[in-house]
Short mmCIF file of C-alpha atoms in Angstrom, two decimals:
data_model
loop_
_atom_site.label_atom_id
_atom_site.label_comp_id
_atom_site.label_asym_id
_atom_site.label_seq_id
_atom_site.Cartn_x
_atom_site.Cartn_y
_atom_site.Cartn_z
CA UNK A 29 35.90 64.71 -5.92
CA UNK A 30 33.58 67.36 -4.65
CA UNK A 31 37.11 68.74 -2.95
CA UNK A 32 39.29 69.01 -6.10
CA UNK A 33 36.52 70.17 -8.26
CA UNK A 34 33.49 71.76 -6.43
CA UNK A 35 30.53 70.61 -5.99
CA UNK A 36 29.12 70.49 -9.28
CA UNK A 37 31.20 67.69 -10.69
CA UNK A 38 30.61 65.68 -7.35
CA UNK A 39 27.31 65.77 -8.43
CA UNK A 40 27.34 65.14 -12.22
CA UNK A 41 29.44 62.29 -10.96
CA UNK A 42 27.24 61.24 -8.48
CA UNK A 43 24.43 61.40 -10.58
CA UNK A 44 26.33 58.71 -13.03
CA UNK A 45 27.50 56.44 -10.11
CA UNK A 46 23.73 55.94 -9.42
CA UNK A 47 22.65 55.31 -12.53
CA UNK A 48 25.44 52.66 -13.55
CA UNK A 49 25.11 50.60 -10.65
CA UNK A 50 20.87 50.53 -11.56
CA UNK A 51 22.14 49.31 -15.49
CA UNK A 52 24.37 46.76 -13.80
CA UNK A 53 22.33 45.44 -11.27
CA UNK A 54 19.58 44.97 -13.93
CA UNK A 55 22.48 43.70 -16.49
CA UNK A 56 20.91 40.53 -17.87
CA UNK A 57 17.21 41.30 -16.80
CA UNK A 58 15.26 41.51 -20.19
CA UNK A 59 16.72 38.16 -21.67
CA UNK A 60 15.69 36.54 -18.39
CA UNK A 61 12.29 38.51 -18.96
CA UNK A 62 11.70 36.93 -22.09
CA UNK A 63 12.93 33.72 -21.81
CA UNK A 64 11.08 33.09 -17.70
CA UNK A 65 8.26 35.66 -18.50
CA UNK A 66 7.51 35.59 -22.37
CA UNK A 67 8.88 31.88 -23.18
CA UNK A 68 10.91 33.76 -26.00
CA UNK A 69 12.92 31.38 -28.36
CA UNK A 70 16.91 31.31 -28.36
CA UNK A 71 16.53 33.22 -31.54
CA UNK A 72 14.15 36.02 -29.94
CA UNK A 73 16.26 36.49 -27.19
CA UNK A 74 19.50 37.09 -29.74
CA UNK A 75 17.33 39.75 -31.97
CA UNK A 76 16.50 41.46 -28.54
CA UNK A 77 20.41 41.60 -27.42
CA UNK A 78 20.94 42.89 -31.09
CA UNK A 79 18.22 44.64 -32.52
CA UNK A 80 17.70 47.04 -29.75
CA UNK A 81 21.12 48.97 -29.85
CA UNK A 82 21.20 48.80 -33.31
CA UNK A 83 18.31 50.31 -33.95
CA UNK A 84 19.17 52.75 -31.51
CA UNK A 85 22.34 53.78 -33.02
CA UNK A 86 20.09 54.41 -36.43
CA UNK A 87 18.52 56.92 -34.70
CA UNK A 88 20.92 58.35 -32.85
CA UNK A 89 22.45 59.81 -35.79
CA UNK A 90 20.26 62.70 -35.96
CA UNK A 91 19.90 63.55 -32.01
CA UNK A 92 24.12 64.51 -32.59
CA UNK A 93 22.89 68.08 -34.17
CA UNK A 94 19.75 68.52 -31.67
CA UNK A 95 21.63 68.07 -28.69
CA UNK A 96 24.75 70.20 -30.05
CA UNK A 97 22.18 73.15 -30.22
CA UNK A 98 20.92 73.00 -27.20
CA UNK A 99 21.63 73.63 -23.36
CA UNK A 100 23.33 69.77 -22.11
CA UNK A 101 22.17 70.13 -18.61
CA UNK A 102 18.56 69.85 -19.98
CA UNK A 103 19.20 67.30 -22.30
CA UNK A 104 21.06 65.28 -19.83
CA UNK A 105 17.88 65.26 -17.23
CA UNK A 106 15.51 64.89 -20.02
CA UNK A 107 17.26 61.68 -20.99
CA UNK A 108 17.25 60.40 -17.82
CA UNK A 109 13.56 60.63 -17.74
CA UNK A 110 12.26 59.50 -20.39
CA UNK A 111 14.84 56.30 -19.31
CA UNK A 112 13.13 56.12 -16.43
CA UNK A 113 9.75 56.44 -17.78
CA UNK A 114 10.79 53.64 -20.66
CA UNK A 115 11.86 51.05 -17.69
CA UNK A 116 8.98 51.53 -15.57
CA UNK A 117 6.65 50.58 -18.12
CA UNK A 118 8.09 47.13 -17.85
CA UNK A 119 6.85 46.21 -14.30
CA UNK A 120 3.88 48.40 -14.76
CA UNK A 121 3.09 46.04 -17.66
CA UNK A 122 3.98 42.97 -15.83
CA UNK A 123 1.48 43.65 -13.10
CA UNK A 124 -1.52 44.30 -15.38
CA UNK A 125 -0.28 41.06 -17.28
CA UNK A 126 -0.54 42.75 -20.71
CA UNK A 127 4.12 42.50 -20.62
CA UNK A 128 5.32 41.66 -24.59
CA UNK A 129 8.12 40.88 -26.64
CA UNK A 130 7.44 43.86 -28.78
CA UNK A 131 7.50 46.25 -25.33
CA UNK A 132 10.76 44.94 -24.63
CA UNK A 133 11.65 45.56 -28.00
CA UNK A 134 10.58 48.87 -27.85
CA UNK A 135 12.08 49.83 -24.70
CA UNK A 136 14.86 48.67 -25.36
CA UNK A 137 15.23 50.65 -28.39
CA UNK A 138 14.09 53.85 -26.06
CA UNK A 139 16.36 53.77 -23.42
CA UNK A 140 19.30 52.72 -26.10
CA UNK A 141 18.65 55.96 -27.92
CA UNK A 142 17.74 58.31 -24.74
CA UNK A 143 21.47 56.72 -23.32
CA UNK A 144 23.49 57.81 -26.83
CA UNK A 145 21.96 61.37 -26.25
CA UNK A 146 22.65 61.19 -22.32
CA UNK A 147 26.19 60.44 -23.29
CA UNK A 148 26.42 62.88 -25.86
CA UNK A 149 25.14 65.66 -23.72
CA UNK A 150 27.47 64.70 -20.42
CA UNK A 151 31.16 64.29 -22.54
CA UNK A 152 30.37 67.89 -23.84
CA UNK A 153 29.34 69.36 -20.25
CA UNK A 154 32.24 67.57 -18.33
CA UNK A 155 34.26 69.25 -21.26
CA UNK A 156 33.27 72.41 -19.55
CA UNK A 157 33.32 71.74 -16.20
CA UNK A 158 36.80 70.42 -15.93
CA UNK A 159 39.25 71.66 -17.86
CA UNK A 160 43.17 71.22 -18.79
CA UNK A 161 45.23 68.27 -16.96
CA UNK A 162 42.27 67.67 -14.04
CA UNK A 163 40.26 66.14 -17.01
CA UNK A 164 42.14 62.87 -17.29
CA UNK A 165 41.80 62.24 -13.63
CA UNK A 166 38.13 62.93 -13.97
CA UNK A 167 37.64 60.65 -16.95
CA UNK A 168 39.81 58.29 -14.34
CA UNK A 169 37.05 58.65 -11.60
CA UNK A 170 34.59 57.86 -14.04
CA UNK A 171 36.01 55.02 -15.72
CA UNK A 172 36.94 53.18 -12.03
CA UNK A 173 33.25 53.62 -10.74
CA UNK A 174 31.69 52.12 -14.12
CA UNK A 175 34.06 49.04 -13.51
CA UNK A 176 33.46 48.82 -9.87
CA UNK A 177 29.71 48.82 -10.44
CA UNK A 178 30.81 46.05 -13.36
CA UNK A 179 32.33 44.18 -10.18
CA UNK A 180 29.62 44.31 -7.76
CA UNK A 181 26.04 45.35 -9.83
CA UNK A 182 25.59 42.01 -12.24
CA UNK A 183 26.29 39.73 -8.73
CA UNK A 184 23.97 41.83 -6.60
CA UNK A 185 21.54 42.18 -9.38
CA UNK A 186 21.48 38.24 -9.58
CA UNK A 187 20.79 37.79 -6.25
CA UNK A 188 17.52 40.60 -6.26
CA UNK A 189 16.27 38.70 -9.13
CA UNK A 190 17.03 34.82 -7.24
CA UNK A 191 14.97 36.33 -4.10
CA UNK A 192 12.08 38.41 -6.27
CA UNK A 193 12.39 38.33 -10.26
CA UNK A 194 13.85 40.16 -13.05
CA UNK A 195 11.23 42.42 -13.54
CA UNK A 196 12.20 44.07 -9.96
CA UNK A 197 15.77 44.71 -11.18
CA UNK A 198 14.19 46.46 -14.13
CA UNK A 199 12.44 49.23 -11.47
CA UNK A 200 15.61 49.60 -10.02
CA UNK A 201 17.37 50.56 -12.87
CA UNK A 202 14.65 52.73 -14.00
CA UNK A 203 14.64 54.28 -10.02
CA UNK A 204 18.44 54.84 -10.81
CA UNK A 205 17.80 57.06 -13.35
CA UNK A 206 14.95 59.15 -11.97
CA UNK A 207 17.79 59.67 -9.02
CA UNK A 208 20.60 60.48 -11.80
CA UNK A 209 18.09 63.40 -13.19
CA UNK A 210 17.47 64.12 -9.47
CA UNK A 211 20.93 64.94 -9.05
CA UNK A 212 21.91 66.69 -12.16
CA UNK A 213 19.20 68.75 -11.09
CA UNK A 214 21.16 70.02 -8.37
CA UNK A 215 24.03 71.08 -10.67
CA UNK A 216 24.77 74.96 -11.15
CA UNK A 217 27.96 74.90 -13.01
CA UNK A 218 26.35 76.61 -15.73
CA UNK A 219 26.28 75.70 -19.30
CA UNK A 220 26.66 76.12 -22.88
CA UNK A 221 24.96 75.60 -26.43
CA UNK A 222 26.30 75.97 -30.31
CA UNK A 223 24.58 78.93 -31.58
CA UNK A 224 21.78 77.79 -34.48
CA UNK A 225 19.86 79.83 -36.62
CA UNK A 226 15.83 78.88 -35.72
CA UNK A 227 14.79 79.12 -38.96
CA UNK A 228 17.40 76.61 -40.64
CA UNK A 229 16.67 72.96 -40.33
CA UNK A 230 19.16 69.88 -39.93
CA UNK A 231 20.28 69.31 -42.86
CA UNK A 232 21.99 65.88 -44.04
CA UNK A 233 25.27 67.09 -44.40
CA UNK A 234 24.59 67.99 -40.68
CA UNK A 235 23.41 64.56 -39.45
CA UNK A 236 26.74 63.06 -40.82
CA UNK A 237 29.09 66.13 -39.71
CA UNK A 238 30.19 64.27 -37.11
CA UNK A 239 31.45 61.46 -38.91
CA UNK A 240 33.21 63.36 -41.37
CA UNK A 241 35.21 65.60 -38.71
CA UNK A 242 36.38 62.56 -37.15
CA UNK A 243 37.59 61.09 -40.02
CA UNK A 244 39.35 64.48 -41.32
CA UNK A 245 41.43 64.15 -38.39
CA UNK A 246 43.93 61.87 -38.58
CA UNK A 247 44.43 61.31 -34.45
CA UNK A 248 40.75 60.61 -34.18
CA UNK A 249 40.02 58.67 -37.06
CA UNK A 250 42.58 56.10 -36.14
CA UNK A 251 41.28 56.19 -32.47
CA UNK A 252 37.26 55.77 -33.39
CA UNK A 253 38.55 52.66 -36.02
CA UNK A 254 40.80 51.09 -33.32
CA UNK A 255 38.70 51.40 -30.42
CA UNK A 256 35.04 50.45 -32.41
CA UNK A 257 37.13 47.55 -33.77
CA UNK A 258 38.44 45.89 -30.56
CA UNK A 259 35.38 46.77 -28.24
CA UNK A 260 33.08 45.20 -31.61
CA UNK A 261 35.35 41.98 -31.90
CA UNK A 262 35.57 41.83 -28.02
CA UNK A 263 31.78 41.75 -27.75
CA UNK A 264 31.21 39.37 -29.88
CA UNK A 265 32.57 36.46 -28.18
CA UNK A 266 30.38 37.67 -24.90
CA UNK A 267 27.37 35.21 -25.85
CA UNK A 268 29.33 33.11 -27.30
CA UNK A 269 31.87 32.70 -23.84
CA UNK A 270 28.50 32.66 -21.98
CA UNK A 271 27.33 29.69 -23.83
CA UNK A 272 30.73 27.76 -23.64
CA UNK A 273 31.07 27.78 -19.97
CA UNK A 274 27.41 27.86 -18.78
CA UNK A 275 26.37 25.09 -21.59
CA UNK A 276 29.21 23.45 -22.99
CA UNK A 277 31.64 23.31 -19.68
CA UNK A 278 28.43 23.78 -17.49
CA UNK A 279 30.52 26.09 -15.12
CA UNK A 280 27.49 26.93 -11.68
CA UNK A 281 25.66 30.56 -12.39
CA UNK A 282 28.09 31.68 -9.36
CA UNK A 283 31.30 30.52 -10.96
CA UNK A 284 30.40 31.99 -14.07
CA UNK A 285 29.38 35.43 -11.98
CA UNK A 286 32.98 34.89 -10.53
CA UNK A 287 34.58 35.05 -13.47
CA UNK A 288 33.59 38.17 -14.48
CA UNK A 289 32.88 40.19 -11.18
CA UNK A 290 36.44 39.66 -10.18
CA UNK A 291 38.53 40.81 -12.79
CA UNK A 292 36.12 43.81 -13.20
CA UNK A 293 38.42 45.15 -10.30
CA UNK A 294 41.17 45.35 -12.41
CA UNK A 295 39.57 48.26 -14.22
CA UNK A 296 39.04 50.35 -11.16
CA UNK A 297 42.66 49.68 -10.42
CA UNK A 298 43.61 50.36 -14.04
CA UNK A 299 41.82 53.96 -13.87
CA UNK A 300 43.12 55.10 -10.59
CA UNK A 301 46.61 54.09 -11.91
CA UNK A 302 46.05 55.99 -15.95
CA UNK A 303 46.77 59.82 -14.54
CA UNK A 304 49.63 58.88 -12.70
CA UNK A 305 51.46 56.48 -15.60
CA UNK A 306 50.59 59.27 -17.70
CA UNK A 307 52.38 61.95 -15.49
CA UNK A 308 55.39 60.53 -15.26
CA UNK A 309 55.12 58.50 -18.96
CA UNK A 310 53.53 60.46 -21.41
CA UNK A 311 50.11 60.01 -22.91
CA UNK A 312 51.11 58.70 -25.83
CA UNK A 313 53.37 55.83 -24.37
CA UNK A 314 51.05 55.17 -21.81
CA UNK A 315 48.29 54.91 -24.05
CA UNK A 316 50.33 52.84 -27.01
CA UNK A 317 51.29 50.34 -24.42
CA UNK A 318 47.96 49.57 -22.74
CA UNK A 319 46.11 49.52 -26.37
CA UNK A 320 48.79 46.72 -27.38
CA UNK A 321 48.31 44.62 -24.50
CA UNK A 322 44.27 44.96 -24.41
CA UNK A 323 44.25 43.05 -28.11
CA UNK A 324 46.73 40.09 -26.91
CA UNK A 325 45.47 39.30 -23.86
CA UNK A 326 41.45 38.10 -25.27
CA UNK A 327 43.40 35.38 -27.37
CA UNK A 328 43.90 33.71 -24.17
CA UNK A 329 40.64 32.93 -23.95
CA UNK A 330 41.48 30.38 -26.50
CA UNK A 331 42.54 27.59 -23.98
CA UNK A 332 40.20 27.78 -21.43
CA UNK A 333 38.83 24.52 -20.46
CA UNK A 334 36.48 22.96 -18.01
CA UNK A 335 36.86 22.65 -14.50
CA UNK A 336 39.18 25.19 -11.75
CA UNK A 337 41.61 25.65 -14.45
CA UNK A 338 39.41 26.92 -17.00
CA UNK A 339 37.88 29.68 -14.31
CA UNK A 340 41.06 30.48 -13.59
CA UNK A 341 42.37 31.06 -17.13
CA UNK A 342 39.05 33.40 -17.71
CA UNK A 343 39.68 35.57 -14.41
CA UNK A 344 43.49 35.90 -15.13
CA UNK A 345 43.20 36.73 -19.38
CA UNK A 346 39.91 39.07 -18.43
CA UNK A 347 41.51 40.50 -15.35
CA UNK A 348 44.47 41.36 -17.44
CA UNK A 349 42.35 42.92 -20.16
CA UNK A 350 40.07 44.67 -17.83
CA UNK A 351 43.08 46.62 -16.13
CA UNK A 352 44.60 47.44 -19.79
CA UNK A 353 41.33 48.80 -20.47
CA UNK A 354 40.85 50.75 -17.49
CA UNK A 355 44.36 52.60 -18.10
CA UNK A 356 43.67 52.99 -21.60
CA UNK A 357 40.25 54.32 -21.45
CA UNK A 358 40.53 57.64 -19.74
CA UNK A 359 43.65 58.51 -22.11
CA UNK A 360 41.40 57.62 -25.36
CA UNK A 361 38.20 59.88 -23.86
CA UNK A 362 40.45 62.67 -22.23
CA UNK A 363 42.03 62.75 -25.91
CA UNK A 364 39.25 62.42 -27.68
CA UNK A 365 37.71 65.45 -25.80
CA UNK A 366 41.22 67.77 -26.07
CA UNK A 367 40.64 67.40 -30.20
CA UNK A 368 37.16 67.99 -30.33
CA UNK A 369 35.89 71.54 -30.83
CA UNK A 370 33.60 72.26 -27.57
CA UNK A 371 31.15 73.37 -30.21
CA UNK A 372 30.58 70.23 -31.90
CA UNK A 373 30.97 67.43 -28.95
CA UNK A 374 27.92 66.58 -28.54
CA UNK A 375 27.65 65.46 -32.14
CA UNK A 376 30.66 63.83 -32.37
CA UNK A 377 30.55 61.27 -29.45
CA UNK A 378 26.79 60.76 -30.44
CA UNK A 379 28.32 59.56 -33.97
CA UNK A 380 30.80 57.35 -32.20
CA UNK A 381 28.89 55.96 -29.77
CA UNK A 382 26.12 55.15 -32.64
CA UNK A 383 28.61 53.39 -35.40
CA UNK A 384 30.74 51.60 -32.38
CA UNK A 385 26.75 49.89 -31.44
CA UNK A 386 25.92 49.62 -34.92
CA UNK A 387 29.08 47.62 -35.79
CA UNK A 388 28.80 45.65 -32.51
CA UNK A 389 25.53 44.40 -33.34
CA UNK A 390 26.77 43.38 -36.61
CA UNK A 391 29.84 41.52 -34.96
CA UNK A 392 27.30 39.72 -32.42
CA UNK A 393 25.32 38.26 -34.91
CA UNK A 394 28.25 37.05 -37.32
CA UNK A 395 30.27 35.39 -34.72
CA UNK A 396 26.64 33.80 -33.56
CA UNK A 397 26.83 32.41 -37.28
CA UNK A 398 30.56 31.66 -36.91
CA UNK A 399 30.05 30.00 -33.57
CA UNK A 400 27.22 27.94 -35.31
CA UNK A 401 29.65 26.67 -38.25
CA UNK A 402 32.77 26.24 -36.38
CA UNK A 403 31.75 25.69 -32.29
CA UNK A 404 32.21 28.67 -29.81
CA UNK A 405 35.20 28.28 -28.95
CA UNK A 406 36.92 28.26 -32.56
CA UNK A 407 34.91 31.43 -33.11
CA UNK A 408 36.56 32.53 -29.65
CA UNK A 409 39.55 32.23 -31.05
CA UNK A 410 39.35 33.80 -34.34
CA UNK A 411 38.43 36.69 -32.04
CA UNK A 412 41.38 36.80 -30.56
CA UNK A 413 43.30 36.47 -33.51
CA UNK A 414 42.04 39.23 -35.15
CA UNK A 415 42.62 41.76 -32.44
CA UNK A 416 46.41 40.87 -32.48
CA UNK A 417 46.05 43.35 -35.64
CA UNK A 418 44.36 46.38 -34.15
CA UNK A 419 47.02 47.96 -32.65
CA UNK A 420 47.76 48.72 -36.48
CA UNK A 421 45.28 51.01 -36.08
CA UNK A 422 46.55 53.14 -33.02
CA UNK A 423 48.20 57.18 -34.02
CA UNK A 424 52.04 56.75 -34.63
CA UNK A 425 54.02 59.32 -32.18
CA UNK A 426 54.28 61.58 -35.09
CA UNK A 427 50.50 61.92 -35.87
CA UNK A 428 49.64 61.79 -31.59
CA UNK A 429 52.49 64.96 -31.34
CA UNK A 430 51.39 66.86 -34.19
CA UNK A 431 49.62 70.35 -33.53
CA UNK A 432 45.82 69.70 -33.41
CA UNK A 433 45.01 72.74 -35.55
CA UNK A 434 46.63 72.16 -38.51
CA UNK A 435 44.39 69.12 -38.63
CA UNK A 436 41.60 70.77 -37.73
CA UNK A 437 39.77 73.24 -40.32
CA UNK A 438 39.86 77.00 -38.48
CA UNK A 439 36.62 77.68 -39.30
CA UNK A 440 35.54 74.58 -36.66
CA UNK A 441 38.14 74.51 -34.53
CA UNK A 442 37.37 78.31 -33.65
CA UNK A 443 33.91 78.19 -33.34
CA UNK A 444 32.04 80.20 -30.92
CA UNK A 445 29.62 78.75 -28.17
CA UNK A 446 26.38 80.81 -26.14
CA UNK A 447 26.52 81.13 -22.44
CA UNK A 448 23.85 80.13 -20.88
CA UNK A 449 24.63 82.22 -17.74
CA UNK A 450 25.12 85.88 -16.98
CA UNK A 451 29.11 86.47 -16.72
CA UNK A 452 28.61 87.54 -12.96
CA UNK A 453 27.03 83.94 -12.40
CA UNK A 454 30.16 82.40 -13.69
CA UNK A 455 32.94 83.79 -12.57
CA UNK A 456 35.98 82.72 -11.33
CA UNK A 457 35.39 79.33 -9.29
CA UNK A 458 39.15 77.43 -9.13
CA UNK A 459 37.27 74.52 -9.43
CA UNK A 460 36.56 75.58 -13.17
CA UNK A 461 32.60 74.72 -12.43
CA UNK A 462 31.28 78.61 -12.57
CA UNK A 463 33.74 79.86 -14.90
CA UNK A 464 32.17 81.42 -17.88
CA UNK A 465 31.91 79.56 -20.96
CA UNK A 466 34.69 81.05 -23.48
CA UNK A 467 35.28 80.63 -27.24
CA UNK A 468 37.24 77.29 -27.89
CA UNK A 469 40.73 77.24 -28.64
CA UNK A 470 42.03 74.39 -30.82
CA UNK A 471 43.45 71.66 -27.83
CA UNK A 472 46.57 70.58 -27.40
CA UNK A 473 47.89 67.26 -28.27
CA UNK A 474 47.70 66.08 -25.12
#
């Protein structure tokens, strides 16, 4: 990567590899906390899983507008810190045995927050490091390294925790992060900022701005409803799949690792393969096509049983959907990016990321009532019944082909960004790293 691109996206991209293998390793770490550590109820644990990311994504809404406004390199490390600072506190705490629900409650809310910024921030600086075509390849780097450290983080994470505790996974993670800021640190690619007048304040209509561009245009508002729906209905039936097979089918902790560290694979493969379908397929094929298969494929989850079979039914219908989501995924972020103004990126991913957690939360606790009434597996199933219908959702050809400006209103699509760094500093790196920051042109459709 450092080849194609320079160094400073080998670096930005280093700095995420680190921190994703701490979150995976630790995957898991504060319900084991608090039911080992804290003797938390079944209920306690469920509020933690939920409550946390929700209440995250409530605040998140207004950090869209602070973080457009302001230099994302900063941000970014900032972000990373106080992460970092959030997750130490849990060992920390442990040690001087004064460790509570409520801290893990609160941390959790912290570091959910700090990561909706951090994710903000780093789609609207990769925007401007990497530019044209190159960018779905780098959203394809990206997306393969989160699923390989989906593959090999929750197994190795399980073993650190057999051997000392959860509570040392949780320093890992937060050591993950102090490297990530560590090496974003290190970047020099430059930067850029939406211009703000100091003496205005965010306003409402601002903290909502977001939501309202991406449902003015047509490509992204079927996108955000498609892809909140299917990843909200998909991780709904996560506890619930848990508690079939570990309780109900009492499938061993390693089986049940098994199951879900293999067919993480498929996503690295599906990445690696999403440029080069799309270079000789189109985007909007390639994209159409995965996005179909990625809702039929979970309803297979429907006959899983006890036993070999029933592991091998779960690695075969999630390896399937894995690798349909790892082509998909870089298409749906690379596009996503192309029809967003550089100006207001930061904004609108913070928006998305916040309604796609607040909706998932939602889904988690209704299919916990569902499973309740009905048994986990008929829940399971309505799951995967309902996701047969969000491919409805997906652009048509015409919508995908159509020219991104007249969509867009001129007086957004053309606005006008601050460099951050003197025109001699950026010049004319091929990697597109250094280059100066320039004013944004609507994108293409991609």
């Amino acid at each position: 990567m450092r080849a194609r691109w320079g160094r400073d996206v080998g670096r930005l991209w280093s700095a995420y590899a680190v921190s994703t293998y701490g979150t995976w390793i630790a995957f898991g770490a504060f319900p084991l906390i608090a039911v080992h550590v804290l003797h938390a109820s079944a209920f306690a644990v469920s509020l933690l899983e939920a409550a946390g990311p929700a209440v995250a994504a409530v605040v998140a809404f207004s950090l869209g507008p602070w973080v457009e406004h302001r230099a994302k390199r900063p941000v970014m490390i900032a972000m990373d810190l106080i992460r970092f600072a959030a997750l130490a506190s849990v060992p920390v705490a442990y040690v001087l045995g004064v460790l509570s629900y409520g801290q893990l409650l609160v941390v959790s809310v912290v570091s959910g927050t700090a990561g909706i910024a951090f994710n903000a921030a780093s789609g609207a600086y990769l925007k401007h490091l990497v530019r044209g075509d190159r960018l779905l390849v780098a959203n394809g780097r990206f997306e393969g390294t989160s699923w390989v450290a989906t593959s090999v983080g929750p197994p190795l994470g399980g073993a650190l925790a057999g051997l000392l505790g959860p509570v040392v996974t949780v320093m890992a993670d937060a050591m993950s992060y102090l490297l990530s800021a560590l090496g974003i640190l290190r970047v020099r690619g430059g930067d850029v900022a939406t211009p703000r007048d100091p003496a205005t304040r965010i306003r409402r209509a601002e903290l909502l701005g977001g939501l309202r561009f991406i449902l003015r245009d047509r490509v992204l508002r079927r996108l955000f409803l498609n892809s909140i729906l299917v990843g909200g209905l998909i991780m709904a039936t996560a506890p619930l799949l848990a508690v079939l097979l570990l309780g109900r089918y009492h499938f061993p902790a390693w089986q049940y690792g098994l199951a879900f560290g293999v067919p993480a694979l498929g996503g690295f493969v599906g990445a690696r393969l999403s440029a080069p379908l799309v270079a000789r397929y189109g985007s909007y094929r390639v994209m159409t096509v995965s996005g179909r298969l990625r809702s039929v494929f979970p309803l297979g989850l429907a006959f899983v049983r006890p036993g070999v079979p029933g592991l091998l039914t779960v690695i075969v219908v999630e390896g399937l959907l894995i690798t349909c989501m790892g082509v998909f995924n870089p298409i749906h972020a690379t596009e996503r990016l192309r029809r967003t103004p550089k100006a207001h990126t930061a904004r609108i991913l913070s928006t998305w990321s916040a309604v796609g957690k607040l909706l998932h939360a939602a889904l988690i606790v209704l299919w916990g009532l569902l499973a309740t009434l009905t048994g986990p597996l008929a829940a399971i199933t309505v799951s995967g019944v309902l996701l047969l219908a969000t491919p409805l959702l997906l652009p048509g050809r015409a919508d995908f082909a159509a020219d991104t400006a007249a969509a867009t209103p001129a007086s957004v699509a053309t606005a006008s960004v601050t460099p951050l760094i003197a025109p001699s500093a950026a010049a004319g790196s091929r990697s597109g790293s250094r280059r100066r920051p320039r004013r944004v042109r609507p994108p293409g459709p991609g």
